[in-house]
PDB file of C-alpha atoms in Angstrom:
ATOM      1  CA  UNK F   1    -121.217 105.271 -87.101  1.00 47.00           C
ATOM      2  CA  UNK F   2    -117.835 105.146 -88.754  1.00 47.00           C
ATOM      3  CA  UNK F   3    -119.399 103.765 -91.894  1.00 47.00           C
ATOM      4  CA  UNK F   4    -121.912 106.628 -92.005  1.00 47.00           C
ATOM      5  CA  UNK F   5    -119.154 109.192 -91.509  1.00 48.00           C
ATOM      6  CA  UNK F   6    -117.031 107.645 -94.255  1.00 50.00           C
ATOM      7  CA  UNK F   7    -119.993 107.598 -96.680  1.00 47.00           C
ATOM      8  CA  UNK F   8    -120.788 111.225 -95.936  1.00 49.00           C
ATOM      9  CA  UNK F   9    -117.161 112.172 -96.504  1.00 49.00           C
ATOM     10  CA  UNK F  10    -117.212 110.331 -99.868  1.00 46.00           C
ATOM     11  CA  UNK F  11    -119.974 112.649-101.026  1.00 46.00           C
ATOM     12  CA  UNK F  12    -117.620 115.584-100.564  1.00 49.00           C
ATOM     13  CA  UNK F  13    -115.213 115.752-103.529  1.00 47.00           C
ATOM     14  CA  UNK F  14    -112.198 116.986-101.587  1.00 48.00           C
ATOM     15  CA  UNK F  15    -112.625 114.471 -98.770  1.00 51.00           C
ATOM     16  CA  UNK F  16    -113.245 111.698-101.275  1.00 49.00           C
ATOM     17  CA  UNK F  17    -109.890 112.343-102.951  1.00 49.00           C
ATOM     18  CA  UNK F  18    -108.215 112.400 -99.522  1.00 46.00           C
ATOM     19  CA  UNK F  19    -109.777 109.111 -98.545  1.00 50.00           C
ATOM     20  CA  UNK F  20    -108.881 107.534-101.885  1.00 50.00           C
ATOM     21  CA  UNK F  21    -105.217 108.291-101.365  1.00 49.00           C
ATOM     22  CA  UNK F  22    -105.274 107.728 -97.617  1.00 51.00           C
ATOM     23  CA  UNK F  23    -106.760 104.292 -97.807  1.00 52.00           C
ATOM     24  CA  UNK F  24    -110.116 105.385 -96.428  1.00 53.00           C
ATOM     25  CA  UNK F  25    -111.952 103.910 -99.435  1.00 55.00           C
ATOM     26  CA  UNK F  26    -112.046 100.202-100.137  1.00 67.00           C
ATOM     27  CA  UNK F  27    -110.367  98.714-103.230  1.00 74.00           C
ATOM     28  CA  UNK F  28    -113.717  97.800-104.797  1.00 74.00           C
ATOM     29  CA  UNK F  29    -114.929 101.401-104.515  1.00 66.00           C
ATOM     30  CA  UNK F  30    -111.703 102.624-106.088  1.00 68.00           C
ATOM     31  CA  UNK F  31    -112.133 100.212-109.012  1.00 77.00           C
ATOM     32  CA  UNK F  32    -115.753 101.262-109.521  1.00 73.00           C
ATOM     33  CA  UNK F  33    -114.697 104.924-109.422  1.00 76.00           C
ATOM     34  CA  UNK F  34    -111.935 104.414-111.977  1.00 79.00           C
ATOM     35  CA  UNK F  35    -114.212 102.415-114.293  1.00 81.00           C
ATOM     36  CA  UNK F  36    -116.959 105.061-113.971  1.00 78.00           C
ATOM     37  CA  UNK F  37    -114.423 107.775-114.770  1.00 79.00           C
ATOM     38  CA  UNK F  38    -113.200 105.903-117.851  1.00 80.00           C
ATOM     39  CA  UNK F  39    -116.741 105.266-119.075  1.00 82.00           C
ATOM     40  CA  UNK F  40    -117.599 108.920-118.543  1.00 79.00           C
ATOM     41  CA  UNK F  41    -114.502 110.027-120.471  1.00 80.00           C
ATOM     42  CA  UNK F  42    -115.305 107.645-123.352  1.00 83.00           C
ATOM     43  CA  UNK F  43    -118.933 108.803-123.517  1.00 80.00           C
ATOM     44  CA  UNK F  44    -117.878 112.472-123.424  1.00 78.00           C
ATOM     45  CA  UNK F  45    -115.276 111.912-126.142  1.00 78.00           C
ATOM     46  CA  UNK F  46    -117.849 110.105-128.275  1.00 77.00           C
ATOM     47  CA  UNK F  47    -120.338 112.938-127.907  1.00 78.00           C
ATOM     48  CA  UNK F  48    -117.649 115.516-128.689  1.00 76.00           C
ATOM     49  CA  UNK F  49    -116.560 113.664-131.842  1.00 79.00           C
ATOM     50  CA  UNK F  50    -120.187 113.260-132.950  1.00 72.00           C
ATOM     51  CA  UNK F  51    -120.840 116.981-132.413  1.00 75.00           C
ATOM     52  CA  UNK F  52    -117.739 118.021-134.376  1.00 75.00           C
ATOM     53  CA  UNK F  53    -118.592 115.561-137.167  1.00 72.00           C
ATOM     54  CA  UNK F  54    -122.133 116.956-137.401  1.00 68.00           C
ATOM     55  CA  UNK F  55    -120.772 120.512-137.599  1.00 65.00           C
ATOM     56  CA  UNK F  56    -118.440 119.630-140.479  1.00 60.00           C
ATOM     57  CA  UNK F  57    -121.154 117.594-142.235  1.00 61.00           C
ATOM     58  CA  UNK F  58    -123.586 120.493-141.935  1.00 59.00           C
ATOM     59  CA  UNK F  59    -120.958 122.840-143.363  1.00 58.00           C
ATOM     60  CA  UNK F  60    -120.258 120.455-146.259  1.00 58.00           C
ATOM     61  CA  UNK F  61    -123.977 120.178-147.030  1.00 55.00           C
ATOM     62  CA  UNK F  62    -124.318 123.974-147.071  1.00 57.00           C
ATOM     63  CA  UNK F  63    -121.373 124.238-149.476  1.00 59.00           C
ATOM     64  CA  UNK F  64    -123.020 121.704-151.813  1.00 57.00           C
ATOM     65  CA  UNK F  65    -126.347 123.504-151.765  1.00 56.00           C
ATOM     66  CA  UNK F  66    -124.737 126.957-151.995  1.00 58.00           C
ATOM     67  CA  UNK F  67    -126.179 128.250-148.731  1.00 61.00           C
ATOM     68  CA  UNK F  68    -122.874 129.280-147.145  1.00 72.00           C
ATOM     69  CA  UNK F  69    -122.343 132.905-146.093  1.00 76.00           C
ATOM     70  CA  UNK F  70    -119.133 134.534-147.333  1.00 81.00           C
ATOM     71  CA  UNK F  71    -117.758 138.044-146.995  1.00 87.00           C
ATOM     72  CA  UNK F  72    -116.972 139.007-150.581  1.00 88.00           C
ATOM     73  CA  UNK F  73    -115.233 142.201-151.660  1.00 90.00           C
ATOM     74  CA  UNK F  74    -114.338 143.497-155.127  1.00 91.00           C
ATOM     75  CA  UNK F  75    -115.769 140.323-156.624  1.00 93.00           C
ATOM     76  CA  UNK F  76    -117.432 139.801-159.988  1.00 94.00           C
ATOM     77  CA  UNK F  77    -121.033 138.695-159.531  1.00 95.00           C
ATOM     78  CA  UNK F  78    -123.151 136.842-162.084  1.00 96.00           C
ATOM     79  CA  UNK F  79    -126.831 136.638-161.162  1.00 96.00           C
ATOM     80  CA  UNK F  80    -128.472 133.747-162.961  1.00 94.00           C
ATOM     81  CA  UNK F  81    -127.301 131.077-165.362  1.00 93.00           C
ATOM     82  CA  UNK F  82    -127.869 130.325-169.028  1.00 86.00           C
ATOM     83  CA  UNK F  83    -126.008 128.555-171.827  1.00 85.00           C
ATOM     84  CA  UNK F  84    -123.613 131.490-172.267  1.00 86.00           C
ATOM     85  CA  UNK F  85    -122.430 131.518-168.629  1.00 90.00           C
ATOM     86  CA  UNK F  86    -119.433 129.145-169.030  1.00 90.00           C
ATOM     87  CA  UNK F  87    -118.090 131.165-171.970  1.00 89.00           C
ATOM     88  CA  UNK F  88    -118.700 134.366-169.995  1.00 89.00           C
ATOM     89  CA  UNK F  89    -116.552 133.008-167.162  1.00 90.00           C
ATOM     90  CA  UNK F  90    -113.799 132.175-169.667  1.00 89.00           C
ATOM     91  CA  UNK F  91    -113.949 135.682-171.151  1.00 88.00           C
ATOM     92  CA  UNK F  92    -113.907 137.364-167.736  1.00 88.00           C
ATOM     93  CA  UNK F  93    -110.870 135.337-166.712  1.00 84.00           C
ATOM     94  CA  UNK F  94    -109.116 136.134-169.990  1.00 82.00           C
ATOM     95  CA  UNK F  95    -109.952 139.842-169.619  1.00 79.00           C
ATOM     96  CA  UNK F  96    -107.979 140.143-166.398  1.00 70.00           C
ATOM     97  CA  UNK F  97    -110.362 138.764-163.816  1.00 59.00           C
ATOM     98  CA  UNK F  98    -108.123 135.868-162.763  1.00 61.00           C
ATOM     99  CA  UNK F  99    -107.241 137.388-159.421  1.00 64.00           C
ATOM    100  CA  UNK F 100    -110.836 138.338-158.562  1.00 79.00           C
ATOM    101  CA  UNK F 101    -113.329 136.084-156.843  1.00 88.00           C
ATOM    102  CA  UNK F 102    -116.082 135.211-159.299  1.00 92.00           C
ATOM    103  CA  UNK F 103    -119.485 134.431-157.791  1.00 94.00           C
ATOM    104  CA  UNK F 104    -122.425 132.870-159.627  1.00 94.00           C
ATOM    105  CA  UNK F 105    -125.829 132.919-157.923  1.00 94.00           C
ATOM    106  CA  UNK F 106    -128.632 130.614-159.103  1.00 93.00           C
ATOM    107  CA  UNK F 107    -132.150 130.125-157.759  1.00 90.00           C
ATOM    108  CA  UNK F 108    -132.095 126.317-157.667  1.00 85.00           C
ATOM    109  CA  UNK F 109    -130.054 123.133-158.148  1.00 85.00           C
ATOM    110  CA  UNK F 110    -126.620 124.535-157.344  1.00 89.00           C
ATOM    111  CA  UNK F 111    -124.921 121.140-157.753  1.00 88.00           C
ATOM    112  CA  UNK F 112    -126.288 120.733-161.303  1.00 89.00           C
ATOM    113  CA  UNK F 113    -124.964 124.119-162.418  1.00 90.00           C
ATOM    114  CA  UNK F 114    -121.643 123.574-160.661  1.00 89.00           C
ATOM    115  CA  UNK F 115    -121.284 120.269-162.563  1.00 89.00           C
ATOM    116  CA  UNK F 116    -122.005 122.054-165.863  1.00 90.00           C
ATOM    117  CA  UNK F 117    -119.274 124.562-165.116  1.00 91.00           C
ATOM    118  CA  UNK F 118    -116.793 121.832-164.164  1.00 89.00           C
ATOM    119  CA  UNK F 119    -117.415 120.138-167.528  1.00 90.00           C
ATOM    120  CA  UNK F 120    -116.900 123.350-169.525  1.00 89.00           C
ATOM    121  CA  UNK F 121    -114.098 124.977-167.511  1.00 89.00           C
ATOM    122  CA  UNK F 122    -110.587 123.925-166.585  1.00 88.00           C
ATOM    123  CA  UNK F 123    -109.511 123.420-162.968  1.00 86.00           C
ATOM    124  CA  UNK F 124    -107.619 126.707-163.202  1.00 85.00           C
ATOM    125  CA  UNK F 125    -110.744 128.519-164.420  1.00 85.00           C
ATOM    126  CA  UNK F 126    -112.773 126.941-161.601  1.00 86.00           C
ATOM    127  CA  UNK F 127    -110.342 128.346-159.065  1.00 81.00           C
ATOM    128  CA  UNK F 128    -111.773 131.338-157.175  1.00 83.00           C
ATOM    129  CA  UNK F 129    -115.229 130.498-158.557  1.00 90.00           C
ATOM    130  CA  UNK F 130    -118.110 130.135-156.092  1.00 91.00           C
ATOM    131  CA  UNK F 131    -121.634 128.971-156.945  1.00 92.00           C
ATOM    132  CA  UNK F 132    -124.305 130.007-154.455  1.00 92.00           C
ATOM    133  CA  UNK F 133    -128.041 129.608-154.023  1.00 92.00           C
ATOM    134  CA  UNK F 134    -129.849 132.962-154.112  1.00 92.00           C
ATOM    135  CA  UNK F 135    -132.872 134.701-155.571  1.00 94.00           C
ATOM    136  CA  UNK F 136    -131.761 137.833-157.432  1.00 94.00           C
ATOM    137  CA  UNK F 137    -135.001 139.679-156.579  1.00 92.00           C
ATOM    138  CA  UNK F 138    -134.806 139.147-152.809  1.00 94.00           C
ATOM    139  CA  UNK F 139    -133.157 141.908-150.785  1.00 94.00           C
ATOM    140  CA  UNK F 140    -131.755 139.550-148.131  1.00 94.00           C
ATOM    141  CA  UNK F 141    -130.112 137.345-150.768  1.00 94.00           C
ATOM    142  CA  UNK F 142    -128.565 140.369-152.493  1.00 95.00           C
ATOM    143  CA  UNK F 143    -127.139 141.510-149.177  1.00 94.00           C
ATOM    144  CA  UNK F 144    -125.698 138.026-148.590  1.00 93.00           C
ATOM    145  CA  UNK F 145    -124.020 138.275-152.003  1.00 94.00           C
ATOM    146  CA  UNK F 146    -122.411 141.574-150.917  1.00 93.00           C
ATOM    147  CA  UNK F 147    -123.654 143.474-153.987  1.00 94.00           C
ATOM    148  CA  UNK F 148    -122.513 146.828-152.578  1.00 92.00           C
ATOM    149  CA  UNK F 149    -118.939 145.479-152.363  1.00 92.00           C
ATOM    150  CA  UNK F 150    -118.889 143.986-155.869  1.00 93.00           C
ATOM    151  CA  UNK F 151    -116.639 145.264-158.643  1.00 92.00           C
ATOM    152  CA  UNK F 152    -119.096 144.389-161.425  1.00 93.00           C
ATOM    153  CA  UNK F 153    -122.481 142.686-161.595  1.00 95.00           C
ATOM    154  CA  UNK F 154    -123.878 140.764-164.561  1.00 95.00           C
ATOM    155  CA  UNK F 155    -127.651 140.265-164.284  1.00 95.00           C
ATOM    156  CA  UNK F 156    -128.297 137.323-166.607  1.00 93.00           C
ATOM    157  CA  UNK F 157    -131.497 135.739-165.296  1.00 92.00           C
ATOM    158  CA  UNK F 158    -132.519 132.088-165.261  1.00 89.00           C
ATOM    159  CA  UNK F 159    -133.183 129.696-168.128  1.00 81.00           C
ATOM    160  CA  UNK F 160    -136.707 129.647-169.624  1.00 81.00           C
ATOM    161  CA  UNK F 161    -138.166 132.472-167.534  1.00 83.00           C
ATOM    162  CA  UNK F 162    -141.438 133.901-168.792  1.00 81.00           C
ATOM    163  CA  UNK F 163    -140.833 137.300-167.177  1.00 87.00           C
ATOM    164  CA  UNK F 164    -137.075 137.317-167.729  1.00 87.00           C
ATOM    165  CA  UNK F 165    -136.603 141.009-168.535  1.00 88.00           C
ATOM    166  CA  UNK F 166    -139.006 142.191-165.832  1.00 88.00           C
ATOM    167  CA  UNK F 167    -137.169 140.210-163.160  1.00 92.00           C
ATOM    168  CA  UNK F 168    -133.782 141.443-164.363  1.00 91.00           C
ATOM    169  CA  UNK F 169    -134.951 145.057-164.200  1.00 89.00           C
ATOM    170  CA  UNK F 170    -136.493 144.445-160.781  1.00 90.00           C
ATOM    171  CA  UNK F 171    -133.159 142.969-159.695  1.00 93.00           C
ATOM    172  CA  UNK F 172    -131.337 146.153-160.734  1.00 92.00           C
ATOM    173  CA  UNK F 173    -133.832 148.237-158.723  1.00 89.00           C
ATOM    174  CA  UNK F 174    -133.271 146.009-155.672  1.00 92.00           C
ATOM    175  CA  UNK F 175    -129.503 146.441-156.017  1.00 93.00           C
ATOM    176  CA  UNK F 176    -129.953 150.237-155.976  1.00 90.00           C
ATOM    177  CA  UNK F 177    -132.046 149.927-152.786  1.00 89.00           C
ATOM    178  CA  UNK F 178    -129.445 147.701-151.107  1.00 92.00           C
ATOM    179  CA  UNK F 179    -126.503 149.912-152.031  1.00 89.00           C
ATOM    180  CA  UNK F 180    -128.254 153.200-151.176  1.00 80.00           C
ATOM    181  CA  UNK F 181    -125.499 155.775-150.598  1.00 63.00           C
ATOM    182  CA  UNK F 182    -122.768 153.120-150.786  1.00 67.00           C
ATOM    183  CA  UNK F 183    -120.827 152.175-153.872  1.00 82.00           C
ATOM    184  CA  UNK F 184    -123.120 151.172-156.724  1.00 89.00           C
ATOM    185  CA  UNK F 185    -121.281 148.721-158.999  1.00 92.00           C
ATOM    186  CA  UNK F 186    -121.486 148.803-162.769  1.00 92.00           C
ATOM    187  CA  UNK F 187    -124.421 146.528-163.645  1.00 93.00           C
ATOM    188  CA  UNK F 188    -124.657 144.778-167.009  1.00 93.00           C
ATOM    189  CA  UNK F 189    -128.276 143.714-167.522  1.00 92.00           C
ATOM    190  CA  UNK F 190    -129.218 141.103-170.113  1.00 90.00           C
ATOM    191  CA  UNK F 191    -132.522 142.003-171.816  1.00 87.00           C
ATOM    192  CA  UNK F 192    -133.719 139.132-173.982  1.00 82.00           C
ATOM    193  CA  UNK F 193    -136.467 141.058-175.784  1.00 75.00           C
ATOM    194  CA  UNK F 194    -135.400 143.645-178.302  1.00 67.00           C
ATOM    195  CA  UNK F 195    -138.205 146.045-177.335  1.00 68.00           C
ATOM    196  CA  UNK F 196    -136.962 146.218-173.715  1.00 65.00           C
ATOM    197  CA  UNK F 197    -133.419 146.703-174.939  1.00 60.00           C
ATOM    198  CA  UNK F 198    -134.362 149.543-177.321  1.00 63.00           C
ATOM    199  CA  UNK F 199    -136.370 151.412-174.639  1.00 63.00           C
ATOM    200  CA  UNK F 200    -133.495 151.532-172.160  1.00 61.00           C
ATOM    201  CA  UNK F 201    -130.920 152.372-174.788  1.00 56.00           C
ATOM    202  CA  UNK F 202    -132.750 155.579-175.674  1.00 55.00           C
ATOM    203  CA  UNK F 203    -134.191 156.467-172.245  1.00 54.00           C
ATOM    204  CA  UNK F 204    -133.289 159.834-170.680  1.00 54.00           C
ATOM    205  CA  UNK F 205    -134.423 161.337-167.368  1.00 52.00           C
ATOM    206  CA  UNK F 206    -134.387 164.785-165.795  1.00 55.00           C
ATOM    207  CA  UNK F 207    -134.006 163.270-162.316  1.00 56.00           C
ATOM    208  CA  UNK F 208    -130.382 163.613-161.178  1.00 60.00           C
ATOM    209  CA  UNK F 209    -130.623 160.821-158.609  1.00 63.00           C
ATOM    210  CA  UNK F 210    -132.105 158.491-161.185  1.00 64.00           C
ATOM    211  CA  UNK F 211    -129.509 159.497-163.773  1.00 66.00           C
ATOM    212  CA  UNK F 212    -126.742 158.766-161.268  1.00 72.00           C
ATOM    213  CA  UNK F 213    -128.071 155.232-160.857  1.00 79.00           C
ATOM    214  CA  UNK F 214    -128.818 154.743-164.545  1.00 79.00           C
ATOM    215  CA  UNK F 215    -125.198 155.613-165.359  1.00 82.00           C
ATOM    216  CA  UNK F 216    -124.303 152.275-163.776  1.00 87.00           C
ATOM    217  CA  UNK F 217    -126.959 150.476-165.834  1.00 88.00           C
ATOM    218  CA  UNK F 218    -125.651 148.838-169.014  1.00 88.00           C
ATOM    219  CA  UNK F 219    -128.297 146.872-170.950  1.00 86.00           C
ATOM    220  CA  UNK F 220    -127.128 144.345-173.494  1.00 85.00           C
ATOM    221  CA  UNK F 221    -128.661 141.776-175.766  1.00 79.00           C
ATOM    222  CA  UNK F 222    -126.605 138.670-176.530  1.00 69.00           C
ATOM    223  CA  UNK F 223    -128.357 138.096-179.835  1.00 59.00           C
ATOM    224  CA  UNK F 224    -127.546 141.590-181.063  1.00 58.00           C
ATOM    225  CA  UNK F 225    -123.913 141.098-180.049  1.00 53.00           C
ATOM    226  CA  UNK F 226    -123.814 137.825-181.969  1.00 48.00           C
ATOM    227  CA  UNK F 227    -125.394 139.503-184.994  1.00 43.00           C
ATOM    228  CA  UNK F 228    -122.761 142.279-184.924  1.00 48.00           C
ATOM    229  CA  UNK F 229    -119.979 139.705-184.681  1.00 48.00           C
ATOM    230  CA  UNK F 230    -121.384 137.765-187.632  1.00 41.00           C
ATOM    231  CA  UNK F 231    -121.595 140.966-189.716  1.00 40.00           C
ATOM    232  CA  UNK F 232    -118.012 141.945-188.826  1.00 39.00           C
ATOM    233  CA  UNK F 233    -116.698 138.484-189.656  1.00 44.00           C
ATOM    234  CA  UNK F 234    -118.629 138.441-192.933  1.00 40.00           C
ATOM    235  CA  UNK F 235    -117.265 141.833-193.982  1.00 45.00           C
ATOM    236  CA  UNK F 236    -113.726 140.711-193.201  1.00 49.00           C
TER     237      UNK F 236
END
């Protein structure tokens, strides 16, 4: 009867502690309890360390693949990547953009493009430079890039795109939709084909809302800029 009472009391946490200190529990039970407690603590600590490690590893993987979410503000955003991007970063830094966060968004292979930038740029130029994975024609990705908070946006497009100009123009339209009544940044849109470039250079509209948006639209053609520079250098 005493044994049954003692066992029942052991099942109650408060009484168990009392018995442990009062000598109501045998030495062997105490040892088993201590060992069980130590094993439980070790297992818990192991699980906690594994969980924390997995969290940091997941974060590191997202940084590598460019899938991290940041809250950017007054940043310079480059959508796409081509052979002129490293020199563009250099020029933006030299033009007074050192203190601003510079964000480059590419549709695939973030690590490859980040490596290209690291080869072409100095460690100082790489500072405050973030490369992310995003599709410039997807609304959700544009929101994640905080386009409405950007200072300037350069819509470059991806290498070897068949519909390069169409996608760049569609990107500008998506940016207008995302920004709505908010701040619409100045957008510099690279148009590879001269016909597209000429159309938007001479386009005028009687729609005030459209004209307000188009005032932030600045088309440019790298090849024309190069040609002008060659002519200027030749004349000098």
